[in-house]
Tab-separated table of C-alpha atoms in Angstrom:
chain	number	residue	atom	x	y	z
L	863	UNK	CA	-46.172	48.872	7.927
L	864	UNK	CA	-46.544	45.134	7.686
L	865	UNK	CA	-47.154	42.792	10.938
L	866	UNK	CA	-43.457	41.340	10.066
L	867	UNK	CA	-42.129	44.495	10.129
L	868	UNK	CA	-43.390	45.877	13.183
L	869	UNK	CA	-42.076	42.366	14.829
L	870	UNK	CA	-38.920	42.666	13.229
L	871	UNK	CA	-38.912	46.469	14.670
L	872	UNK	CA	-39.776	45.345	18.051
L	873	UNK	CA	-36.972	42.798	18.250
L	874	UNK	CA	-34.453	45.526	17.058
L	875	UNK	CA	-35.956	47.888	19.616
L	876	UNK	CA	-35.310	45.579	22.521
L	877	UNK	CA	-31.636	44.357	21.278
L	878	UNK	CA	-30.486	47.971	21.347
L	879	UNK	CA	-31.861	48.440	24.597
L	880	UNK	CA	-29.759	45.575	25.784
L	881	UNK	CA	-26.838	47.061	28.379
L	882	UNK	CA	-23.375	46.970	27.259
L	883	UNK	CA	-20.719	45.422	29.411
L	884	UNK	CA	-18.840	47.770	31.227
L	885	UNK	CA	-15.822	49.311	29.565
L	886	UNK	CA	-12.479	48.854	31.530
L	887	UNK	CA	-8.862	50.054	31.330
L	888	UNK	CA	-7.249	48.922	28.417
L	889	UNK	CA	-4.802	45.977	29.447
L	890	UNK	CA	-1.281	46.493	29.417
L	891	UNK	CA	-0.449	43.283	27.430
L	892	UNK	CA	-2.506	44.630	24.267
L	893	UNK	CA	-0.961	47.731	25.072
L	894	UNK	CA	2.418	46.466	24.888
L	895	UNK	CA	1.951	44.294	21.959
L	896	UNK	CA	0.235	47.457	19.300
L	897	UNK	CA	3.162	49.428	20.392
L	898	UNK	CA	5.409	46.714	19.336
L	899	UNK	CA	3.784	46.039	16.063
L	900	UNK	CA	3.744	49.825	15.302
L	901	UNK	CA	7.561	50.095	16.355
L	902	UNK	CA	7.917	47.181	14.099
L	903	UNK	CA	6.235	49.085	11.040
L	904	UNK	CA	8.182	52.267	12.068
L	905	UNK	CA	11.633	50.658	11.447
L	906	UNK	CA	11.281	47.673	8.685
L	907	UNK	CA	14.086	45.577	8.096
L	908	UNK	CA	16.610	47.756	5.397
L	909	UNK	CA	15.126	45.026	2.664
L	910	UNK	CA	17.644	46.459	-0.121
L	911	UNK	CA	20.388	45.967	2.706
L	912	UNK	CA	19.279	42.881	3.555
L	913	UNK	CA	19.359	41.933	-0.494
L	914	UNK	CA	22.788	43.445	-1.112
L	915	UNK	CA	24.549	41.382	1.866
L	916	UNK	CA	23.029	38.609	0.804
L	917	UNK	CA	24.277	38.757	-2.473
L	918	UNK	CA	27.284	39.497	-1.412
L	919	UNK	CA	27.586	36.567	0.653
L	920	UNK	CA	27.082	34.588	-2.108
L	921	UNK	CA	28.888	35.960	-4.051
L	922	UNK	CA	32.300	35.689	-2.200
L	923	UNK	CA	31.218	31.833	-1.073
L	924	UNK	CA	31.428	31.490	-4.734
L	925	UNK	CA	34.581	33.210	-5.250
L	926	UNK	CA	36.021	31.552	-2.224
L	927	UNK	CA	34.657	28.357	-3.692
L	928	UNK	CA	36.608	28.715	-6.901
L	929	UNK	CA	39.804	29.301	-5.363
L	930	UNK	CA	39.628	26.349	-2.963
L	931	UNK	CA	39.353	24.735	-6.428
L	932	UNK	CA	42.126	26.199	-8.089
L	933	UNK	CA	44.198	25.838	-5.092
L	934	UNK	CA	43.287	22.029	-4.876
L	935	UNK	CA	43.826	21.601	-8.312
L	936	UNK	CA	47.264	23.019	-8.503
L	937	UNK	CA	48.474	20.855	-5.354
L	938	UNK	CA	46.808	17.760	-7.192
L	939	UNK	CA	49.534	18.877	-10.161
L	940	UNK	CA	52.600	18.953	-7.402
L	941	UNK	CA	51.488	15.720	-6.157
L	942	UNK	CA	51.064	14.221	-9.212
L	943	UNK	CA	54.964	15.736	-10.110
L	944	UNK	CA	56.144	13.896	-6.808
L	945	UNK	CA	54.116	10.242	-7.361
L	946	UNK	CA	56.008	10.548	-10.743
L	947	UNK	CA	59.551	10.705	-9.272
L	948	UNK	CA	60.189	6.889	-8.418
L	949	UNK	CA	62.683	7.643	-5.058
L	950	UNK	CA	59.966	10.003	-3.658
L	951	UNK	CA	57.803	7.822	-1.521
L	952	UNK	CA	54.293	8.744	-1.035
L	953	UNK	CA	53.841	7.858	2.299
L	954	UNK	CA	55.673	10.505	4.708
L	955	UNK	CA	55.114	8.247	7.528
L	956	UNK	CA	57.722	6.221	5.920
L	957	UNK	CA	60.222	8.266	4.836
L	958	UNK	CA	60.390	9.972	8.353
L	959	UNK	CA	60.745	6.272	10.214
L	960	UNK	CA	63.765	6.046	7.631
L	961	UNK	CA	65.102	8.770	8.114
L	962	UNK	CA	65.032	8.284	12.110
L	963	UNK	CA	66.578	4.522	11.547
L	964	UNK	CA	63.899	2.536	12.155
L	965	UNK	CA	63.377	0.923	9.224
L	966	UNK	CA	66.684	0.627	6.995
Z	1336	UNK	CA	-0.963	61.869	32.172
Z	1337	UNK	CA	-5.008	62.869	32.819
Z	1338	UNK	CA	-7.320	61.257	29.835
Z	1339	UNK	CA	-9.930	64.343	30.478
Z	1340	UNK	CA	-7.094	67.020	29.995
Z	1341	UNK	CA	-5.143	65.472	27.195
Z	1342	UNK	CA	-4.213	67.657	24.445
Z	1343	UNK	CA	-5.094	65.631	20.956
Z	1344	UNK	CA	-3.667	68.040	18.773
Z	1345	UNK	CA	-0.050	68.086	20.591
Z	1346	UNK	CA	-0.558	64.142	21.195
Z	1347	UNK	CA	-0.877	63.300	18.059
Z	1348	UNK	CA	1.760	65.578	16.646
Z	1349	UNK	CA	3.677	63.623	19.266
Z	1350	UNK	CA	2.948	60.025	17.764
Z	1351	UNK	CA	3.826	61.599	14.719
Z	1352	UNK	CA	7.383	61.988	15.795
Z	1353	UNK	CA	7.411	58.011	16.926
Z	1354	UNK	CA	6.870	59.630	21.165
Z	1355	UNK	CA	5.668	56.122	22.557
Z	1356	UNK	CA	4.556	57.469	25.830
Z	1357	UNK	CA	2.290	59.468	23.654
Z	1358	UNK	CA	0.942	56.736	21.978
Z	1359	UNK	CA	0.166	54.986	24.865
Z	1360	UNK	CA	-1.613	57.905	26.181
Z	1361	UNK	CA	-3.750	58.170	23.189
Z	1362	UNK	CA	-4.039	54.607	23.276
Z	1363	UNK	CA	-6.194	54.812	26.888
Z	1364	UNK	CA	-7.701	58.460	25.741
Z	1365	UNK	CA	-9.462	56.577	22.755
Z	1366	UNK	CA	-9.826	52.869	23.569
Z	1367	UNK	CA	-13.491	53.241	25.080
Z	1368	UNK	CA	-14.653	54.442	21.790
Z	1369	UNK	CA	-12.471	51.519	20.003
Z	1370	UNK	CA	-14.157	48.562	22.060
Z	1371	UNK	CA	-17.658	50.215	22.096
Z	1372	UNK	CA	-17.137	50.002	17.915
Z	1373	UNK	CA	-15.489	47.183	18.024
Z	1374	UNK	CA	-18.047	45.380	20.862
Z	1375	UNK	CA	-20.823	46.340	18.287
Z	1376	UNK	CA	-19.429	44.876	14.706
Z	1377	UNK	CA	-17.226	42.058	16.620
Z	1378	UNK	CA	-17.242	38.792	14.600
Z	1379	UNK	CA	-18.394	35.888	16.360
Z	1380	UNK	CA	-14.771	34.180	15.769
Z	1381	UNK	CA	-12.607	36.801	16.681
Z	1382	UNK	CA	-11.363	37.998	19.882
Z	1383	UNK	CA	-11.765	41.383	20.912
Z	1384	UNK	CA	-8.461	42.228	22.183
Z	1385	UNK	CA	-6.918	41.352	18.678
Z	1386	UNK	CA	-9.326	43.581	17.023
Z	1387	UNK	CA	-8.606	46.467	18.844
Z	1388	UNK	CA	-4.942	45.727	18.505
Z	1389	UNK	CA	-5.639	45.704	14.615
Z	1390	UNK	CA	-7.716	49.166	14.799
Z	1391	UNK	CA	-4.791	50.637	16.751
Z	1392	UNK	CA	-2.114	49.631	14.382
Z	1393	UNK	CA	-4.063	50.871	11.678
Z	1394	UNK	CA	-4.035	54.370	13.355
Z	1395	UNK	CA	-0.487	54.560	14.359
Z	1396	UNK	CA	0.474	53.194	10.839
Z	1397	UNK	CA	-1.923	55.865	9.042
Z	1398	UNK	CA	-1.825	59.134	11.740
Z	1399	UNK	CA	0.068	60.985	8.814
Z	1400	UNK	CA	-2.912	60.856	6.776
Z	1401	UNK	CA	-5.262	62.473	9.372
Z	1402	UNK	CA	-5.270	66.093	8.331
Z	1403	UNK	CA	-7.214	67.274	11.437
Z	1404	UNK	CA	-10.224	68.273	8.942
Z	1405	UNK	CA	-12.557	66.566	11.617
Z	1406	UNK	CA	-12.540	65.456	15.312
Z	1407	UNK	CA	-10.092	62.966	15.991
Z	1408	UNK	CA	-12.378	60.646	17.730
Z	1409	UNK	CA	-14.246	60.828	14.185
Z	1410	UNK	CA	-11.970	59.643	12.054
Z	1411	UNK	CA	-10.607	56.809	14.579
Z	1412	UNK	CA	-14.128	55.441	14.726
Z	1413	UNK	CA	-14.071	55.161	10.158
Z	1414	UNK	CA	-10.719	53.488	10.912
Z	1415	UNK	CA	-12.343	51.131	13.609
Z	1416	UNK	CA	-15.348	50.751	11.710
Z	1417	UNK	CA	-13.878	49.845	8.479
Z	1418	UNK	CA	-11.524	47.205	10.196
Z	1419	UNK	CA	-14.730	45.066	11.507
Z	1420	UNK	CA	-16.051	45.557	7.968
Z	1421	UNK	CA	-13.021	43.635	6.521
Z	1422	UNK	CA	-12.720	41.143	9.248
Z	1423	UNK	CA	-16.375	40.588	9.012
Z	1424	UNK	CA	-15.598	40.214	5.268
Z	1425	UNK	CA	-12.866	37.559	6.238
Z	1426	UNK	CA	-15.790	35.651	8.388
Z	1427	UNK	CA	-17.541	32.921	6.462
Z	1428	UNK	CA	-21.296	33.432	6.293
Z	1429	UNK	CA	-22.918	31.158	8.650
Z	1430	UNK	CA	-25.884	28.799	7.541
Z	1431	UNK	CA	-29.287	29.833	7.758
Z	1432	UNK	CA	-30.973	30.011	11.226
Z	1433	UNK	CA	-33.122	27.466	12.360
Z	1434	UNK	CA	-35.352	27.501	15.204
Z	1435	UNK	CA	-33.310	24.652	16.849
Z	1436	UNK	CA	-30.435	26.663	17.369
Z	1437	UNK	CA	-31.784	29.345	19.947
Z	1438	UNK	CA	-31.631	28.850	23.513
Z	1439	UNK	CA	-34.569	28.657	25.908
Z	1440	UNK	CA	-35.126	32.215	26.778
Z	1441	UNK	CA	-34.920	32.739	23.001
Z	1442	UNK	CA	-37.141	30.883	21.711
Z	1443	UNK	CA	-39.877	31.934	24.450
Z	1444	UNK	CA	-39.147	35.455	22.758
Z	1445	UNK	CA	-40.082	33.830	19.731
Z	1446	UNK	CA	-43.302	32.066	20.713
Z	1447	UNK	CA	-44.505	35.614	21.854
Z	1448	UNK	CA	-44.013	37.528	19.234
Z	1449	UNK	CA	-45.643	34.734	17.011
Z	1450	UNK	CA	-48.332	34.564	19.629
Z	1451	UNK	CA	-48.504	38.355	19.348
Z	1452	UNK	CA	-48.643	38.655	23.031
Z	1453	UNK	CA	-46.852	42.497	22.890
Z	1454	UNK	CA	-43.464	43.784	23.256
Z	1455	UNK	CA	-40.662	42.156	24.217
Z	1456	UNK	CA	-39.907	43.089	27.952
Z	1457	UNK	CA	-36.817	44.938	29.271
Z	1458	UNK	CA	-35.657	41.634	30.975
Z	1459	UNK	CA	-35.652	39.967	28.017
Z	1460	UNK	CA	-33.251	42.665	25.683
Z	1461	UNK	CA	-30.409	40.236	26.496
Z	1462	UNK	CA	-32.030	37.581	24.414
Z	1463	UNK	CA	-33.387	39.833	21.964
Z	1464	UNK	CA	-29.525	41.272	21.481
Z	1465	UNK	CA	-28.468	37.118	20.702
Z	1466	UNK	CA	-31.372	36.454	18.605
Z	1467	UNK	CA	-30.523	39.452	16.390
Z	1468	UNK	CA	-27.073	38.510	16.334
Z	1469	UNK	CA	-28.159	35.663	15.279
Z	1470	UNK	CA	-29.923	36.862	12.273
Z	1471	UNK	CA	-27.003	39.155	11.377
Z	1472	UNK	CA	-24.788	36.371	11.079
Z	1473	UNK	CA	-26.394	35.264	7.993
Z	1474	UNK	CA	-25.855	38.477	6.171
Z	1475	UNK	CA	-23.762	40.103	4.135
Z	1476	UNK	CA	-20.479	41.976	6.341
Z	1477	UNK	CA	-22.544	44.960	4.437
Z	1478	UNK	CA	-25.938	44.508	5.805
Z	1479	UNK	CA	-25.060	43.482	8.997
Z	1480	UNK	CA	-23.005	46.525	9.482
Z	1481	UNK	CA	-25.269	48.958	7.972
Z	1482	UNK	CA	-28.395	47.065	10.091
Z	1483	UNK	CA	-26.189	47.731	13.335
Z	1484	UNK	CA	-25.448	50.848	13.117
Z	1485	UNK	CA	-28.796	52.057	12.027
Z	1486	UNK	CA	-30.791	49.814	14.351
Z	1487	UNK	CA	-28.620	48.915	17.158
Z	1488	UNK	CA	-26.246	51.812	17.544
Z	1489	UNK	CA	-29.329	54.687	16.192
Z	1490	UNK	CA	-26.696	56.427	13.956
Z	1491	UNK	CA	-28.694	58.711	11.400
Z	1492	UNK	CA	-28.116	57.833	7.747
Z	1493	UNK	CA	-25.881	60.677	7.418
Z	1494	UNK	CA	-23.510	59.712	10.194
Z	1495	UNK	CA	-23.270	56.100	8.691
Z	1496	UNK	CA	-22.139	57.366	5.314
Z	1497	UNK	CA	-19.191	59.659	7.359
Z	1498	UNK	CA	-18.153	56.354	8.707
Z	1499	UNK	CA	-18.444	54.078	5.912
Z	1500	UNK	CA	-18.029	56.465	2.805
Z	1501	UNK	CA	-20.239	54.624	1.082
Z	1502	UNK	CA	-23.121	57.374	-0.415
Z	1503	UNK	CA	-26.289	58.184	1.169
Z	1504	UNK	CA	-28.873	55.787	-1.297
Z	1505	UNK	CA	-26.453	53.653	-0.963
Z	1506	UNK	CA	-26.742	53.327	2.771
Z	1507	UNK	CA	-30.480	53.999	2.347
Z	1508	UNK	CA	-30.825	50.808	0.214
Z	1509	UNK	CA	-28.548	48.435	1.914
Z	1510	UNK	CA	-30.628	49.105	4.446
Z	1511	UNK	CA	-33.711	48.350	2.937
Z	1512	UNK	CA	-31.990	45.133	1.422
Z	1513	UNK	CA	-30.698	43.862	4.899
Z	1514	UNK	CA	-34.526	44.358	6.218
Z	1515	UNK	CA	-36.169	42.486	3.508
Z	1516	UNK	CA	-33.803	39.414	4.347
Z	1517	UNK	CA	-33.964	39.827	8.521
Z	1518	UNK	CA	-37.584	39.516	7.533
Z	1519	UNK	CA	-37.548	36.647	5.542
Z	1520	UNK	CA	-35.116	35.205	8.570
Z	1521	UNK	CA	-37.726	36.352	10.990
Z	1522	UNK	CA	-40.516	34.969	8.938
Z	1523	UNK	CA	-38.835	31.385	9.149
Z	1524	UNK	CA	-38.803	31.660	12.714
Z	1525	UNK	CA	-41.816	32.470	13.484
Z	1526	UNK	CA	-43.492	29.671	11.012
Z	1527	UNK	CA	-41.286	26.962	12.209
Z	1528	UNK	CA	-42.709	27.777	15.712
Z	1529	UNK	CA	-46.620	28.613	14.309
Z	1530	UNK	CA	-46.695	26.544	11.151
């Protein structure tokens, strides 16, 4: 055995005969917090679930989307119809003040 | 519940079924021999609580898998072991050791053994512990862990490869290997102070 390793030998020796800190009760916090991860891991999030009403969702924002177009659309048609008609006046304000009097 | 009569077998059948009372009893029954594992391997960067919260999780997360084929406390410590080894791997290697970076105490350890003035004395295996450390930390997560053990913990060759899995050569040479560069280390040390 070479002088280097004996020295390297006698440093080992004397590190493992180093005392340990003593080992106390393990603390309620880390308790607490493993449990929680491993209730976490126990019950995952339903990630098809999750997916599907996602999808869903935007699926019927499109759909309700679409119809608020349609809908629009078809009013812009009536409107359209009524700006056409030359006694119909656009503004209801007005035609309710002359239909109360107040403007003849 | 008492730790000294606590029945494993039912215990961990209980986990099994997601009992958390008996998961926190198994918790207290086996965290001295988590922390004295995890104590041993601990990176210098990482706290100790999250470490054991790591080797914990990986035990509730993977109790289906223990077949009861060995002791309980056997197969936790693997677990525990093998979760330093990866968050050793995670741990940068640290620069080479120079002489300026030991304290006092340590570097009067030093100047003895390059004086040759005899063993290091029992008030001084505190010191010895940090230089050590110190050399570990340049290593490879594999030598240091393999050097601890076999040094530092005085597990036989045949208990390391239970814990690793790695084979028994291998354990033999990695051994061997982590020596030959804690000696070069050491050597460097001991020239920078007797040059």
């Amino acid at each position: 055995m070479s002088h280097i390793d004996r020295q390297l030998d006698q440093l080992l020796r004397a590190a493992a005969r180093a005392p340990r800190s003593e080992v106390g009760p393990m603390s309620y916090a880390t308790q607490t917090r493993t449990l929680a991860a491993w209730r976490a891991a126990r019950n995952p999030l339903p990630e098809f679930g999750s997916l599907l009403a996602w999808r869903t969702g935007l699926a019927t924002a499109f759909g309700t989307a679409l119809i608020a177009v349609g809908v629009s659309f078809a009013a812009s048609r009536d409107i359209d119809a009524e700006v056409n008609d030359p006694y119909v006046f656009s503004d209801p304000g007005v035609s309710v003040a002359m239909s109360t009097g107040w403007i003849q | 519940m008492d730790q000294a009569e606590l029945d494993v077998e039912a215990c961990v059948a209980r986990v099994r079924g997601g009992d958390e009372d008996a998961a926190r009893c198994l918790m207290e029954h086996l965290y001295p021999l988590v922390v004295k594992i995890v104590r041993a391997h601990l990176p210098r960067r990482t706290a100790e609580e999250d470490l054991v919260q790591a080797v914990f999780a990986k035990v509730f997360t993977r109790l289906d898998q223990f077949r009861g084929e060995v002791p309980l406390a056997h197969w936790v410590s693997r677990v525990a072991v093998n979760t330093c080894f990866n968050e050793l791997n995670r741990e940068r290697v640290r620069p080479e050791l120079r002489h300026a970076d030991l304290s006092e105490a340590e570097s009067e350890i030093i100047q003895n053994m390059a004086a040759d003035t005899g063993e290091v004395s029992a008030d001084q295996a505190l010191e010895a512990r940090e230089i050590v450390e110190k050399l570990l930390a340049d290593l490879s997560p594999a030598d240091r862990l393999v050097i601890t053990l076999l040094h530092l913990e005085g597990r036989s060759v045949e208990e390391i490869r239970q814990l690793t899995g790695w084979s028994g050569p291998l354990v033999k040479v990695r051994a061997f290997r982590a020596r030959q560069k804690m000696k070069q280390r050491l050597k460097g040390l001991l020239r920078e102070n007797h040059p």
